[in-house]
Coordinates of C-alpha atoms and ligand atoms in Angstrom, one line a residue:
M1 CA -49.9 -149.3 18.7
R2 CA -50.2 -152.1 21.2
L3 CA -50.6 -155.4 20.0
P4 CA -53.5 -157.9 20.9
V5 CA -52.5 -160.8 23.0
F6 CA -51.4 -163.1 20.3
H7 CA -48.9 -160.8 19.0
A8 CA -45.8 -159.4 20.8
S9 CA -44.7 -155.9 20.0
L10 CA -41.4 -154.9 18.9
S11 CA -39.1 -153.1 21.4
P12 CA -39.5 -149.4 21.7
H13 CA -35.7 -149.8 22.5
A14 CA -33.0 -150.5 20.0
W15 CA -30.7 -153.3 20.9
T16 CA -27.5 -151.3 21.5
G17 CA -25.8 -154.2 23.2
Q18 CA -23.6 -154.9 26.2
P19 CA -19.9 -154.8 26.0
M20 CA -19.8 -158.5 25.5
N21 CA -22.3 -158.2 22.6
A22 CA -20.7 -155.1 20.9
P23 CA -22.8 -155.2 17.8
R24 CA -21.2 -153.3 14.9
L25 CA -24.4 -151.7 13.7
T26 CA -26.0 -149.3 16.0
R27 CA -29.5 -149.4 14.2
R28 CA -29.9 -153.2 14.5
F29 CA -33.1 -154.4 16.4
A30 CA -34.8 -151.1 16.1
P31 CA -38.6 -151.0 17.1
V32 CA -41.0 -151.7 14.3
E33 CA -45.0 -150.6 14.6
M34 CA -47.0 -153.6 14.0
A35 CA -50.5 -153.8 12.6
A36 CA -53.0 -155.2 15.0
T37 CA -55.9 -157.4 14.1
S38 CA -59.4 -155.8 14.9
S39 CA -62.0 -157.3 16.9
A40 CA -63.7 -158.2 13.5
G41 CA -60.7 -160.3 12.5
H42 CA -59.5 -157.9 9.8
S43 CA -56.7 -155.6 10.3
D44 CA -56.7 -152.0 9.8
E45 CA -57.3 -151.2 5.9
H46 CA -55.7 -147.9 6.2
V47 CA -52.3 -149.3 7.1
L48 CA -49.8 -148.7 4.5
E49 CA -48.5 -151.7 2.6
P50 CA -44.6 -150.9 3.1
A51 CA -43.3 -153.8 1.5
A52 CA -44.2 -152.3 -1.7
S53 CA -41.0 -150.2 -1.7
A54 CA -38.4 -152.6 -0.4
T55 CA -36.9 -155.2 -2.6
V56 CA -36.4 -158.7 -0.9
L57 CA -34.3 -161.7 -1.5
F58 CA -35.8 -164.6 0.5
V59 CA -33.7 -167.5 1.0
D60 CA -35.0 -171.0 2.1
Q61 CA -32.9 -174.1 2.4
S62 CA -35.5 -176.6 1.4
G63 CA -37.5 -177.3 -1.8
Q64 CA -40.1 -179.5 0.2
L65 CA -43.3 -178.2 1.4
G66 CA -42.9 -177.9 5.0
G67 CA -44.6 -175.5 7.4
A68 CA -41.6 -172.8 7.0
E69 CA -42.1 -173.0 3.3
L70 CA -45.9 -173.1 3.4
S71 CA -45.8 -169.9 5.7
L72 CA -43.2 -168.1 3.2
L73 CA -45.6 -168.8 0.4
P74 CA -48.2 -166.2 0.7
L75 CA -45.5 -163.6 1.9
A76 CA -43.3 -164.2 -1.1
E77 CA -46.5 -163.7 -3.3
R78 CA -47.3 -160.7 -1.5
C79 CA -43.9 -159.2 -2.4
A80 CA -43.4 -160.9 -5.7
A81 CA -43.3 -157.7 -7.6
R82 CA -40.0 -156.7 -6.1
S83 CA -38.5 -159.9 -4.8
E84 CA -37.1 -163.3 -5.6
V85 CA -36.9 -166.6 -3.7
L86 CA -33.4 -168.2 -3.6
L87 CA -33.9 -172.1 -2.7
L88 CA -30.8 -174.1 -1.6
S89 CA -32.6 -177.1 -2.6
D90 CA -35.0 -178.1 -5.5
G91 CA -38.4 -179.3 -5.0
P92 CA -42.0 -179.0 -5.2
F93 CA -41.9 -175.9 -3.5
R94 CA -40.3 -174.2 -6.4
A95 CA -43.4 -174.8 -8.6
R96 CA -45.8 -173.6 -5.9
L97 CA -44.0 -170.4 -5.8
E98 CA -43.8 -169.9 -9.5
A99 CA -47.5 -170.8 -9.9
L100 CA -47.9 -167.5 -7.5
G101 CA -45.9 -165.5 -10.0
V102 CA -42.8 -165.5 -7.7
R103 CA -39.4 -165.5 -9.3
V104 CA -37.3 -168.5 -8.0
R105 CA -33.7 -169.4 -8.3
V106 CA -32.1 -172.6 -7.2
T107 CA -28.6 -173.1 -6.0
S108 CA -28.1 -176.6 -4.5
N109 CA -25.0 -178.6 -3.1
A110 CA -25.5 -182.0 -2.1
N111 CA -22.8 -182.0 0.7
V112 CA -24.4 -178.7 2.2
A113 CA -27.9 -180.3 2.0
A114 CA -26.6 -183.3 3.9
I115 CA -25.8 -181.4 6.9
N116 CA -28.8 -182.0 9.1
R117 CA -30.9 -180.6 12.1
E118 CA -29.4 -182.5 14.8
A119 CA -25.7 -181.5 14.7
L120 CA -23.0 -180.2 12.4
R121 CA -21.7 -183.8 11.8
P122 CA -18.1 -184.3 11.0
G123 CA -19.0 -184.3 7.3
W124 CA -19.2 -180.5 7.5
L125 CA -15.5 -180.4 6.6
R126 CA -16.3 -182.1 3.2
A127 CA -19.1 -179.7 2.7
L128 CA -16.8 -176.5 3.1
P129 CA -16.2 -175.7 -0.4
G130 CA -19.9 -176.1 -1.0
I131 CA -20.6 -173.8 1.9
L132 CA -18.2 -171.1 0.7
A133 CA -19.8 -171.4 -3.0
Q134 CA -23.3 -171.1 -1.4
V135 CA -22.2 -167.9 0.9
R136 CA -20.8 -166.4 -2.5
T137 CA -23.8 -167.1 -4.5
I138 CA -26.3 -165.8 -2.0
A139 CA -24.1 -162.5 -1.3
A140 CA -24.0 -162.1 -5.2
Q141 CA -27.8 -162.2 -5.6
A142 CA -28.4 -160.2 -2.1
K143 CA -26.5 -157.3 -3.7
R144 CA -29.5 -156.8 -6.2
F145 CA -32.0 -156.4 -3.3
D146 CA -32.6 -154.0 -0.2
V147 CA -33.1 -156.8 2.2
L148 CA -32.0 -160.2 2.8
F149 CA -34.8 -162.4 4.5
L150 CA -33.5 -165.8 5.8
N151 CA -36.5 -168.2 6.3
T152 CA -34.6 -171.1 7.7
Q153 CA -31.6 -172.0 9.9
K154 CA -29.2 -173.1 7.2
A155 CA -30.2 -170.1 5.1
L156 CA -29.4 -168.2 8.3
V157 CA -25.9 -169.4 8.4
L158 CA -25.2 -169.3 4.8
G159 CA -26.9 -165.8 4.1
A160 CA -25.3 -164.1 7.2
L161 CA -21.7 -165.3 6.9
G162 CA -21.7 -163.3 3.5
K163 CA -22.7 -160.1 4.9
P164 CA -19.3 -158.7 4.6
L165 CA -19.7 -159.4 0.7
H166 CA -23.3 -158.2 0.3
R167 CA -23.7 -155.7 3.1
R168 CA -27.4 -155.8 3.0
P169 CA -29.6 -155.8 6.1
V170 CA -30.3 -159.4 7.3
I171 CA -33.6 -160.7 8.8
W172 CA -34.0 -164.1 10.1
H173 CA -37.1 -165.7 10.8
V174 CA -36.7 -168.1 13.7
R175 CA -39.0 -171.1 13.4
D176 CA -37.3 -173.4 16.0
I177 CA -37.1 -173.6 19.7
M178 CA -33.2 -173.1 19.9
T179 CA -32.4 -175.2 22.9
R180 CA -29.9 -177.9 23.8
D181 CA -32.7 -180.5 23.8
H182 CA -33.1 -180.1 20.1
F183 CA -29.9 -178.9 18.8
G184 CA -26.2 -179.4 19.0
R185 CA -23.8 -177.3 21.0
V186 CA -21.9 -176.1 18.1
Q187 CA -25.0 -175.2 16.1
L188 CA -26.3 -173.2 18.9
H189 CA -23.0 -171.5 19.1
I190 CA -22.9 -170.3 15.5
V191 CA -26.5 -169.3 15.8
R192 CA -25.9 -167.2 18.8
W193 CA -22.9 -165.7 17.3
L194 CA -24.6 -164.9 14.1
V195 CA -27.6 -163.3 15.8
R196 CA -25.4 -161.2 18.1
H197 CA -23.1 -159.8 15.5
V198 CA -24.5 -160.2 12.1
T199 CA -28.6 -160.2 11.7
D200 CA -30.1 -156.9 11.7
Q201 CA -33.6 -158.3 12.8
V202 CA -35.2 -161.4 14.1
V203 CA -38.7 -162.3 14.0
A204 CA -40.1 -165.5 15.7
N205 CA -43.0 -167.7 14.8
S206 CA -44.1 -167.7 18.4
R207 CA -43.4 -166.7 21.9
A208 CA -41.9 -170.0 22.6
S209 CA -39.3 -169.7 19.7
A210 CA -38.7 -166.1 20.7
D211 CA -38.0 -167.0 24.2
A212 CA -35.6 -169.9 23.7
L213 CA -33.7 -167.3 21.2
I214 CA -33.7 -164.7 23.9
A215 CA -32.3 -167.1 26.5
L216 CA -29.8 -168.3 24.0
T217 CA -28.3 -164.9 22.6
G218 CA -29.1 -162.5 25.6
L219 CA -31.1 -160.2 23.4
P220 CA -33.4 -158.0 25.4
A221 CA -36.9 -159.6 25.7
D222 CA -38.5 -157.0 23.5
A223 CA -36.3 -157.2 20.7
V224 CA -37.7 -160.3 19.3
P225 CA -41.1 -159.8 17.8
V226 CA -43.6 -162.6 17.4
V227 CA -45.5 -162.9 14.2
H228 CA -47.7 -165.9 14.4
N229 CA -48.6 -167.8 11.2
G230 CA -52.0 -166.7 9.6
I231 CA -54.1 -168.6 7.3
D232 CA -57.0 -167.7 5.2
A233 CA -59.9 -169.3 6.9
R234 CA -62.3 -168.7 3.8
T235 CA -60.5 -171.4 2.0
F236 CA -61.6 -173.9 4.7
A237 CA -65.2 -172.4 5.1
Q238 CA -65.5 -172.9 1.4
V239 CA -65.2 -176.7 1.3
D240 CA -68.7 -178.2 1.2
A241 CA -68.6 -180.8 3.9
S242 CA -72.4 -181.0 4.3
D243 CA -72.3 -184.4 2.5
I244 CA -69.4 -185.8 4.4
R245 CA -69.9 -189.4 2.9
A246 CA -69.5 -187.8 -0.7
L247 CA -66.3 -185.9 0.4
R248 CA -64.9 -188.9 2.1
H249 CA -65.7 -190.9 -1.0
R250 CA -64.0 -188.4 -3.3
L251 CA -60.8 -188.6 -1.1
G252 CA -60.9 -192.5 -0.9
L253 CA -61.7 -192.5 3.0
P254 CA -64.0 -194.8 4.8
Q255 CA -67.4 -193.2 4.7
D256 CA -68.9 -194.2 8.0
A257 CA -66.0 -194.4 10.4
W258 CA -65.2 -192.0 13.1
L259 CA -62.0 -190.4 11.8
A260 CA -59.2 -188.7 13.7
G261 CA -56.8 -187.0 11.3
L262 CA -52.9 -186.5 12.0
F263 CA -51.4 -183.9 9.5
G264 CA -47.8 -183.5 9.3
R265 CA -44.6 -184.9 7.9
L266 CA -43.8 -188.3 9.0
A267 CA -41.0 -187.8 11.7
P268 CA -40.2 -189.1 15.1
W269 CA -40.7 -185.9 16.9
K270 CA -44.1 -185.4 15.2
G271 CA -45.2 -188.5 17.3
Q272 CA -47.2 -190.5 14.9
H273 CA -46.1 -193.5 16.9
I274 CA -48.1 -192.0 20.0
A275 CA -51.2 -191.7 17.9
L276 CA -50.9 -195.4 16.7
E277 CA -50.6 -196.5 20.6
A278 CA -53.5 -194.4 21.4
L279 CA -55.6 -195.9 18.6
A280 CA -55.0 -199.4 19.9
R281 CA -57.0 -198.3 22.9
L282 CA -59.8 -196.8 20.9
P283 CA -61.6 -199.6 19.0
G284 CA -64.4 -197.5 17.7
V285 CA -62.0 -194.9 15.9
H286 CA -59.8 -194.8 12.6
L287 CA -56.7 -192.8 12.2
V288 CA -55.6 -191.0 9.1
L289 CA -52.0 -190.2 8.7
V290 CA -51.8 -187.2 6.2
G291 CA -48.2 -186.6 5.2
A292 CA -44.9 -188.0 4.2
A293 CA -41.4 -188.5 5.1
L294 CA -40.1 -185.1 3.6
F295 CA -36.6 -185.0 5.2
G296 CA -35.3 -188.6 4.9
E297 CA -37.3 -190.1 7.7
D298 CA -38.1 -193.2 5.5
D299 CA -37.1 -195.7 8.2
Y300 CA -39.7 -193.9 10.6
A301 CA -42.5 -194.3 7.9
Q302 CA -41.8 -197.9 7.5
A303 CA -41.6 -198.5 11.3
L304 CA -45.1 -197.0 11.7
R305 CA -46.5 -199.5 9.2
Q306 CA -44.9 -202.2 11.1
Q307 CA -46.2 -200.7 14.4
A308 CA -49.7 -200.6 13.0
D309 CA -49.5 -204.3 12.0
R310 CA -48.1 -205.4 15.3
L311 CA -50.8 -203.5 17.2
G312 CA -53.5 -205.3 15.1
I313 CA -54.8 -201.9 14.1
A314 CA -53.7 -201.7 10.4
D315 CA -57.1 -201.9 9.1
R316 CA -58.0 -198.8 10.9
V317 CA -55.0 -196.8 10.0
H318 CA -54.9 -194.9 6.7
F319 CA -51.7 -193.7 5.3
A320 CA -52.7 -191.1 2.9
G321 CA -49.4 -189.7 2.0
F322 CA -48.6 -186.1 1.1
R323 CA -51.7 -184.1 0.1
D324 CA -52.1 -180.7 -1.3
D325 CA -55.7 -180.0 -0.5
M326 CA -55.6 -179.5 3.3
P327 CA -59.1 -177.8 3.6
A328 CA -60.8 -180.8 2.0
W329 CA -58.8 -183.4 4.0
M330 CA -59.4 -181.7 7.3
K331 CA -63.1 -181.1 6.8
A332 CA -63.4 -184.9 6.1
M333 CA -62.3 -185.7 9.7
D334 CA -64.3 -185.7 12.9
L335 CA -61.1 -184.6 14.9
I336 CA -57.8 -183.3 14.5
L337 CA -54.7 -184.8 16.2
H338 CA -51.4 -183.3 17.2
T339 CA -49.0 -185.5 18.9
S340 CA -45.6 -183.9 18.8
T341 CA -43.4 -185.1 21.4
E342 CA -41.1 -182.2 21.5
P343 CA -42.4 -178.5 21.9
E344 CA -43.9 -177.5 18.6
P345 CA -42.4 -174.1 17.7
F346 CA -45.8 -173.0 16.3
G347 CA -47.9 -175.6 14.5
R348 CA -49.7 -174.6 11.4
V349 CA -51.7 -177.8 11.4
I350 CA -53.4 -176.7 14.5
I351 CA -54.8 -173.3 13.2
E352 CA -55.8 -175.2 9.9
G353 CA -57.7 -177.6 12.1
M354 CA -59.3 -174.8 13.8
A355 CA -60.2 -173.2 10.6
A356 CA -61.8 -176.4 9.4
S357 CA -63.9 -176.3 12.4
R358 CA -62.9 -179.6 13.7
P359 CA -61.9 -180.2 17.5
V360 CA -58.4 -180.0 17.8
V361 CA -56.5 -182.3 20.4
A362 CA -52.8 -181.3 20.8
A363 CA -49.8 -181.8 22.8
A364 CA -49.5 -179.1 25.2
A365 CA -46.0 -177.5 24.7
G366 CA -44.3 -174.8 22.7
G367 CA -46.2 -172.5 20.3
V368 CA -49.4 -174.8 20.8
L369 CA -50.1 -173.0 24.2
E370 CA -50.3 -169.7 22.4
I371 CA -53.1 -171.1 20.3
L372 CA -55.2 -173.3 22.2
R373 CA -56.9 -173.2 25.6
H374 CA -57.9 -176.5 27.2
R375 CA -61.5 -177.5 26.8
E376 CA -62.4 -173.9 25.6
N377 CA -61.2 -174.0 21.9
G378 CA -59.3 -177.3 22.0
W379 CA -58.2 -180.0 24.3
L380 CA -54.6 -180.1 25.4
V381 CA -52.5 -183.3 26.5
Q382 CA -49.2 -183.4 27.8
P383 CA -46.6 -184.4 24.9
G384 CA -46.2 -188.4 24.8
D385 CA -49.2 -189.0 27.3
V386 CA -50.9 -191.8 25.5
P387 CA -53.7 -192.4 28.1
G388 CA -54.4 -188.6 28.1
F389 CA -54.8 -188.8 24.3
V390 CA -56.9 -191.9 24.6
E391 CA -59.2 -190.0 27.1
A392 CA -59.3 -186.8 25.0
I393 CA -60.3 -188.5 21.8
D394 CA -62.8 -190.8 23.6
T395 CA -64.2 -187.9 25.3
L396 CA -65.1 -186.0 22.1
H397 CA -66.1 -189.0 20.2
L398 CA -68.7 -189.8 22.8
A399 CA -69.7 -186.1 23.4
P400 CA -70.3 -184.6 20.0
A401 CA -72.1 -181.5 21.2
F402 CA -69.0 -180.7 23.2
A403 CA -66.8 -181.5 20.3
R404 CA -68.8 -179.0 18.2
Q405 CA -68.6 -176.2 21.0
L406 CA -64.8 -176.5 21.0
A407 CA -64.6 -176.4 17.1
S408 CA -66.8 -173.4 17.0
Q409 CA -64.9 -171.5 19.5
A410 CA -61.8 -172.6 17.7
F411 CA -63.2 -171.2 14.2
S412 CA -64.0 -167.9 15.8
D413 CA -60.6 -167.4 17.4
V414 CA -58.7 -168.5 14.4
Q415 CA -60.3 -165.9 12.3
R416 CA -59.7 -163.4 14.9
H417 CA -56.0 -164.0 15.9
F418 CA -54.4 -166.0 13.1
S419 CA -55.5 -164.2 10.0
L420 CA -53.6 -164.2 6.8
D421 CA -54.1 -160.5 6.4
S422 CA -52.5 -159.6 9.9
Y423 CA -49.5 -161.9 9.3
L424 CA -48.6 -160.4 6.0
R425 CA -49.1 -157.0 7.3
N426 CA -46.8 -157.6 10.3
M427 CA -44.2 -159.5 8.3
T428 CA -44.1 -156.8 5.5
R429 CA -43.7 -154.2 8.1
I430 CA -40.7 -155.8 9.6
I431 CA -39.3 -156.1 6.2
A432 CA -39.8 -152.5 5.3
H433 CA -38.6 -151.2 8.8
T434 CA -35.5 -153.1 8.3
A435 CA -34.8 -151.9 4.9
R436 CA -35.6 -148.2 5.9
D437 CA -33.3 -148.3 9.1
E438 CA -30.3 -149.9 7.4
P439 CA -28.0 -147.2 5.9
S440 CA -25.9 -149.7 3.9
A441 CA -27.8 -149.7 0.5
D442 CA -24.8 -148.8 -1.4
R443 CA -25.3 -150.3 -4.8
Ligands
UDP501 N1 -49.2 -180.4 5.1 C1 -49.5 -180.4 3.6 N2 -49.7 -181.7 3.2 C2 -49.7 -182.8 4.0 C3 -49.2 -182.8 5.3 C4 -49.0 -181.5 5.8 O1 -49.6 -179.6 2.9 O2 -49.8 -183.9 3.5 C5 -48.9 -179.1 5.5 C6 -49.9 -178.7 6.7 O3 -51.2 -178.2 6.2 C7 -49.2 -177.5 7.3 C8 -47.6 -177.9 7.0 O4 -47.7 -179.1 6.1 O5 -49.4 -176.3 6.7 C9 -46.9 -178.2 8.3 O6 -46.7 -177.3 9.0 P1 -46.5 -177.4 10.6 O7 -46.2 -175.9 11.1 O8 -47.6 -178.0 11.3 O9 -45.2 -178.2 10.8 P2 -43.8 -178.3 10.3 O10 -43.9 -179.3 9.1 O11 -43.4 -176.9 9.8 O12 -42.9 -178.5 11.5
GLC502 C1 -41.5 -174.8 11.4 C2 -42.1 -175.5 12.7 C3 -43.5 -175.3 12.8 C4 -44.1 -174.1 12.5 C5 -43.5 -173.8 11.0 C6 -43.9 -172.4 10.6 O1 -41.3 -175.6 10.5 O2 -41.6 -176.8 13.1 O3 -43.9 -175.6 14.1 O4 -45.5 -174.0 12.3 O5 -42.1 -173.6 11.1 O6 -43.6 -171.3 11.3

């Protein structure tokens, strides 16, 4: 089945590898037939639910509620009857999974958790015993399942290294743009080696993430399927925003101000400082920052408050902290802002803003370009371009009819191309396909 424009299909050719790559397993990266989204926005009801038969161990490095975790949540729920989630850190993600009936285990190690995104710091030697222990723990658990699904990069390293022990097919969901701009040389080498020699299947959260991985690893262009995140637009449509003042009152927001909302964890590359700079040039606008420093960026969070003071806009900036109720918070806004200074691998907040029927102004890079079309279903600005953000916000503030037109097109597009149903069907197909194609189930 050919896929619609927003989903890339899997290769009809297995990746048999060049001499340099020489993968040991001949059936790795074999083609998967993907579910398409119908023009009505619902996928084909007659498609089988393949994950029903494969048992899956999902591994995620974080207990926090980041986009990777929120995206795993409905997939783990869908597979709950025959799967388990192994977290390498404890946190609120655990309770959210358990509330959905998902079995969860936590195996944490402070030294391993301290190795961060930018580089494998010299401290990794200190972490070595912890790394080996986690490799063994993951492998011991993986043996109880048909497939090992690694949801984050650290999970990839720890889960894939144990393959000689667990001998289960390995899927990695790549959710980062793996380039030298964002990752250390050693880290990229490790990922390249693991993808070439160990993983059986990769799946990317956007074309942008897929292309970077293809460039890094030399995989054929069609060996990396793209499955965009999907969301249930109904949960947004259900929020009653007809009395916007009442909604804002309930959330503790100013009732009559014109509100731009920026949703996401506080982190330098998410660019909240760019939004503050723009706000200083938009006297009639308030900014609501929804999100917290999830991964130790407390200095940045502090710097943002200082920046707001320095710019004399503190009375128009509202720090809401981390919130659970995205639909209500997004519906309370006049506009949704996205200001990442680096290419966003996908950007769940953008499709959520679209589902909330709000105009979205976003940084034009990475996966965002697969979601928004400038002045058709949103407004694109070059990353870090403060005057560009000022112009976009000002224009939409002064032209409410145009803003509504963008929002209405966005709402239609998100239902059509980013449905939860389609996301779940494509992901479960990949899982089932990898389980079926892998002859290593020797328990
Ligand atoms: N989010 C949330 N509460 C907050 C701020 C953000 O639940 O206070 C959610 C947001 O709705 C989105 C996710 O966090 O689903 C962030 O995902 P995204 O893909 O935008 O960015 P990531 O953090 O994964 O880089
Ligand atoms: C990662 C990316 C984000 C993406 C999310 C879900 O956390 O940073 O852009 O939306 O994964 O795939």
